[in-house]
Coordinates of C-alpha atoms in Angstrom, one line a residue:
M1 CA 105.2 20.8 106.3
A2 CA 108.1 19.9 104.0
A3 CA 108.2 16.4 105.5
T4 CA 104.5 15.9 104.9
T5 CA 104.9 17.1 101.3
A6 CA 107.8 14.8 100.7
A7 CA 105.9 11.9 102.3
S8 CA 102.9 12.6 100.0
L9 CA 105.1 12.7 96.9
L10 CA 106.8 9.4 97.9
S11 CA 103.5 7.8 98.5
R12 CA 102.1 8.9 95.1
V13 CA 105.2 7.6 93.2
S14 CA 105.0 4.4 95.2
A15 CA 101.3 4.0 94.3
G16 CA 102.2 4.5 90.6
L17 CA 104.8 1.8 90.8
D18 CA 102.3 -0.5 92.6
R19 CA 100.0 -0.2 89.6
I20 CA 102.5 -1.9 87.4
N21 CA 102.6 -5.1 89.4
A22 CA 98.8 -4.8 90.0
A23 CA 98.3 -4.8 86.3
V24 CA 100.7 -7.7 85.7
G25 CA 99.1 -9.7 88.5
A26 CA 95.6 -9.1 87.1
V27 CA 96.7 -10.8 83.8
V28 CA 99.0 -13.5 85.2
M29 CA 96.4 -14.8 87.7
W30 CA 94.4 -16.2 84.7
F31 CA 97.4 -18.4 83.9
A32 CA 96.3 -20.7 86.7
I33 CA 93.0 -21.4 85.0
G34 CA 94.9 -21.9 81.7
M35 CA 97.2 -24.4 83.5
M36 CA 94.2 -26.3 84.9
L37 CA 92.5 -26.5 81.5
I38 CA 95.6 -27.7 79.8
Q39 CA 96.2 -30.3 82.5
F40 CA 92.6 -31.5 82.2
A41 CA 93.1 -31.8 78.4
I42 CA 96.4 -33.7 78.9
V43 CA 94.7 -36.2 81.3
V44 CA 91.7 -36.7 79.0
L45 CA 93.8 -37.1 75.9
R46 CA 96.1 -39.6 77.6
Y47 CA 93.7 -41.7 79.5
V48 CA 90.6 -41.5 77.3
F49 CA 92.2 -41.3 73.8
G50 CA 95.6 -42.8 74.5
M51 CA 97.3 -39.7 73.0
S52 CA 100.1 -37.5 74.3
F53 CA 101.4 -34.2 73.1
I54 CA 104.7 -32.8 74.4
M55 CA 103.7 -29.3 73.3
L56 CA 100.7 -29.4 75.7
A57 CA 102.9 -30.5 78.6
E58 CA 105.4 -27.7 77.7
A59 CA 102.5 -25.2 77.5
E60 CA 101.6 -26.0 81.1
L61 CA 105.3 -25.6 82.1
Y62 CA 105.5 -22.2 80.4
L63 CA 102.3 -21.0 82.1
H64 CA 103.5 -22.3 85.4
A65 CA 106.8 -20.5 85.1
A66 CA 105.1 -17.3 84.0
L67 CA 102.6 -17.5 86.8
F68 CA 105.3 -17.7 89.5
M69 CA 108.0 -15.5 87.9
L70 CA 105.7 -12.7 86.8
G71 CA 103.5 -13.0 89.8
A72 CA 106.3 -12.5 92.3
G73 CA 106.0 -8.7 92.2
Y74 CA 102.2 -8.9 92.6
T75 CA 102.7 -11.2 95.6
L76 CA 105.2 -8.7 97.2
L77 CA 102.7 -5.9 96.5
H78 CA 100.1 -7.7 98.7
D79 CA 102.7 -8.8 101.3
G80 CA 102.2 -12.4 100.5
H81 CA 105.8 -13.6 100.7
V82 CA 107.0 -15.5 103.8
R83 CA 108.2 -13.3 106.6
V84 CA 110.2 -14.3 109.7
D85 CA 108.1 -12.5 112.3
I86 CA 110.5 -12.2 115.2
F87 CA 110.6 -8.5 115.7
Y88 CA 108.1 -7.4 113.1
G89 CA 104.8 -8.4 114.6
S90 CA 105.0 -6.3 117.8
A91 CA 106.8 -3.4 116.1
S92 CA 105.3 0.1 115.7
P93 CA 104.4 1.2 112.1
R94 CA 107.6 3.3 112.0
R95 CA 109.8 0.4 113.1
R96 CA 108.1 -1.9 110.6
A97 CA 108.8 0.7 107.9
L98 CA 112.5 0.8 109.0
I99 CA 112.7 -3.0 109.0
D100 CA 111.1 -3.2 105.5
L101 CA 113.3 -0.5 104.2
L102 CA 116.5 -2.1 105.4
G103 CA 115.4 -5.5 104.1
T104 CA 114.5 -4.0 100.7
L105 CA 117.8 -2.1 100.4
V106 CA 120.1 -4.8 101.8
F107 CA 118.5 -7.9 100.5
L108 CA 115.8 -7.5 97.8
L109 CA 117.2 -4.9 95.5
P110 CA 120.8 -6.2 95.5
T111 CA 119.5 -9.8 94.8
C112 CA 117.5 -8.6 91.9
G113 CA 120.5 -6.7 90.6
V114 CA 122.6 -9.9 90.8
I115 CA 119.9 -11.9 89.0
L116 CA 119.8 -9.4 86.2
Y117 CA 123.5 -9.1 85.9
Y118 CA 124.2 -12.9 85.7
T119 CA 121.1 -13.9 83.6
W120 CA 121.2 -11.2 81.0
P121 CA 124.0 -12.7 78.9
F122 CA 122.3 -16.1 79.1
V123 CA 118.9 -14.7 78.0
R124 CA 120.5 -12.5 75.3
R125 CA 122.3 -15.5 73.7
S126 CA 119.0 -17.5 73.8
W127 CA 117.3 -14.6 71.9
Q128 CA 120.2 -14.3 69.4
I129 CA 119.8 -17.9 68.3
L130 CA 116.0 -18.0 68.9
E131 CA 116.6 -21.1 71.1
G132 CA 114.2 -23.9 70.2
P133 CA 112.1 -26.4 72.3
I134 CA 113.1 -28.0 75.5
S135 CA 112.1 -31.4 74.2
V136 CA 111.7 -32.7 70.7
G137 CA 108.1 -31.8 69.6
G138 CA 107.8 -29.1 72.2
I139 CA 107.2 -25.3 71.9
P140 CA 110.0 -23.9 69.8
A141 CA 110.5 -20.8 72.0
S142 CA 112.8 -21.6 75.0
F143 CA 114.0 -18.0 74.6
L144 CA 110.6 -16.8 75.8
L145 CA 110.8 -19.1 78.9
K146 CA 114.3 -17.8 79.8
S147 CA 113.1 -14.2 79.4
L148 CA 111.0 -14.7 82.5
I149 CA 114.1 -14.6 84.6
P150 CA 115.0 -11.0 84.0
A151 CA 111.3 -10.1 83.9
F152 CA 111.0 -11.6 87.4
A153 CA 113.9 -9.5 88.6
V154 CA 112.6 -6.3 87.0
L155 CA 109.1 -6.7 88.5
L156 CA 110.6 -7.3 91.9
L157 CA 112.9 -4.3 91.5
V158 CA 109.9 -2.2 90.6
Q159 CA 107.9 -3.4 93.6
G160 CA 111.0 -3.2 95.9
T161 CA 111.4 0.4 94.8
A162 CA 107.7 1.1 95.6
M163 CA 108.1 -0.5 99.0
A164 CA 111.3 1.5 99.8
L165 CA 109.5 4.8 98.8
R166 CA 106.4 3.9 100.8
N167 CA 108.6 3.1 103.8
L168 CA 110.6 6.3 103.4
A169 CA 107.2 8.2 103.3
V170 CA 106.3 6.5 106.6
L171 CA 109.6 7.4 108.1
A172 CA 109.2 11.0 106.9
G173 CA 106.0 11.4 108.8
G174 CA 103.4 9.9 106.4
E175 CA 100.7 7.5 107.3
A176 CA 101.6 3.9 107.8
D177 CA 98.9 2.6 105.5
A178 CA 99.9 4.9 102.6
G179 CA 100.1 2.8 99.5
Q180 CA 98.4 -0.4 98.4
G181 CA 101.0 -2.9 99.8
A182 CA 101.1 -1.3 103.2
G183 CA 97.3 -1.1 103.4
E184 CA 97.1 -4.9 102.8
R185 CA 99.7 -5.5 105.5
E186 CA 97.9 -3.3 108.0
A187 CA 94.5 -4.9 107.3
R188 CA 95.9 -8.3 108.1
S189 CA 97.6 -7.2 111.4

């Protein structure tokens, strides 16, 4: 009974954390359309009107960076990252939960911690001086672009924590498809 209650609590907390990356992903996915429209404008301006604007090219770069950096947690939520499927494919749900939990605790969370630790001073300095454009005539906000690095790590930490909790719930006797991320995974198996 206690294991079921613990598994239920872990699943609810995991689902709450999942909602963070689901919300970010719902916004960030529109950046792809913005990138397409900006690229279309760049091509038309260049080849039809013979004009070029560095700020437009940088806007596409900023959207591209934001799409991938902020969308990484959303991709992890939906199990869209590359997986080496040597032992995983034929494993039982409990074994998959154990593999995912160990991978999260040994690789994902420490890597995100290292990224945060080493990039924070770099990003902080950029904000202190309000670092300007990458190129002359570009968007005068490189500090915003650099802020995507710790945001990337934080969103992956949030999703990694959700994964770890969900996998702990499975190991504690919960259902294998508890949580949005695991449900996506089971649907594709």
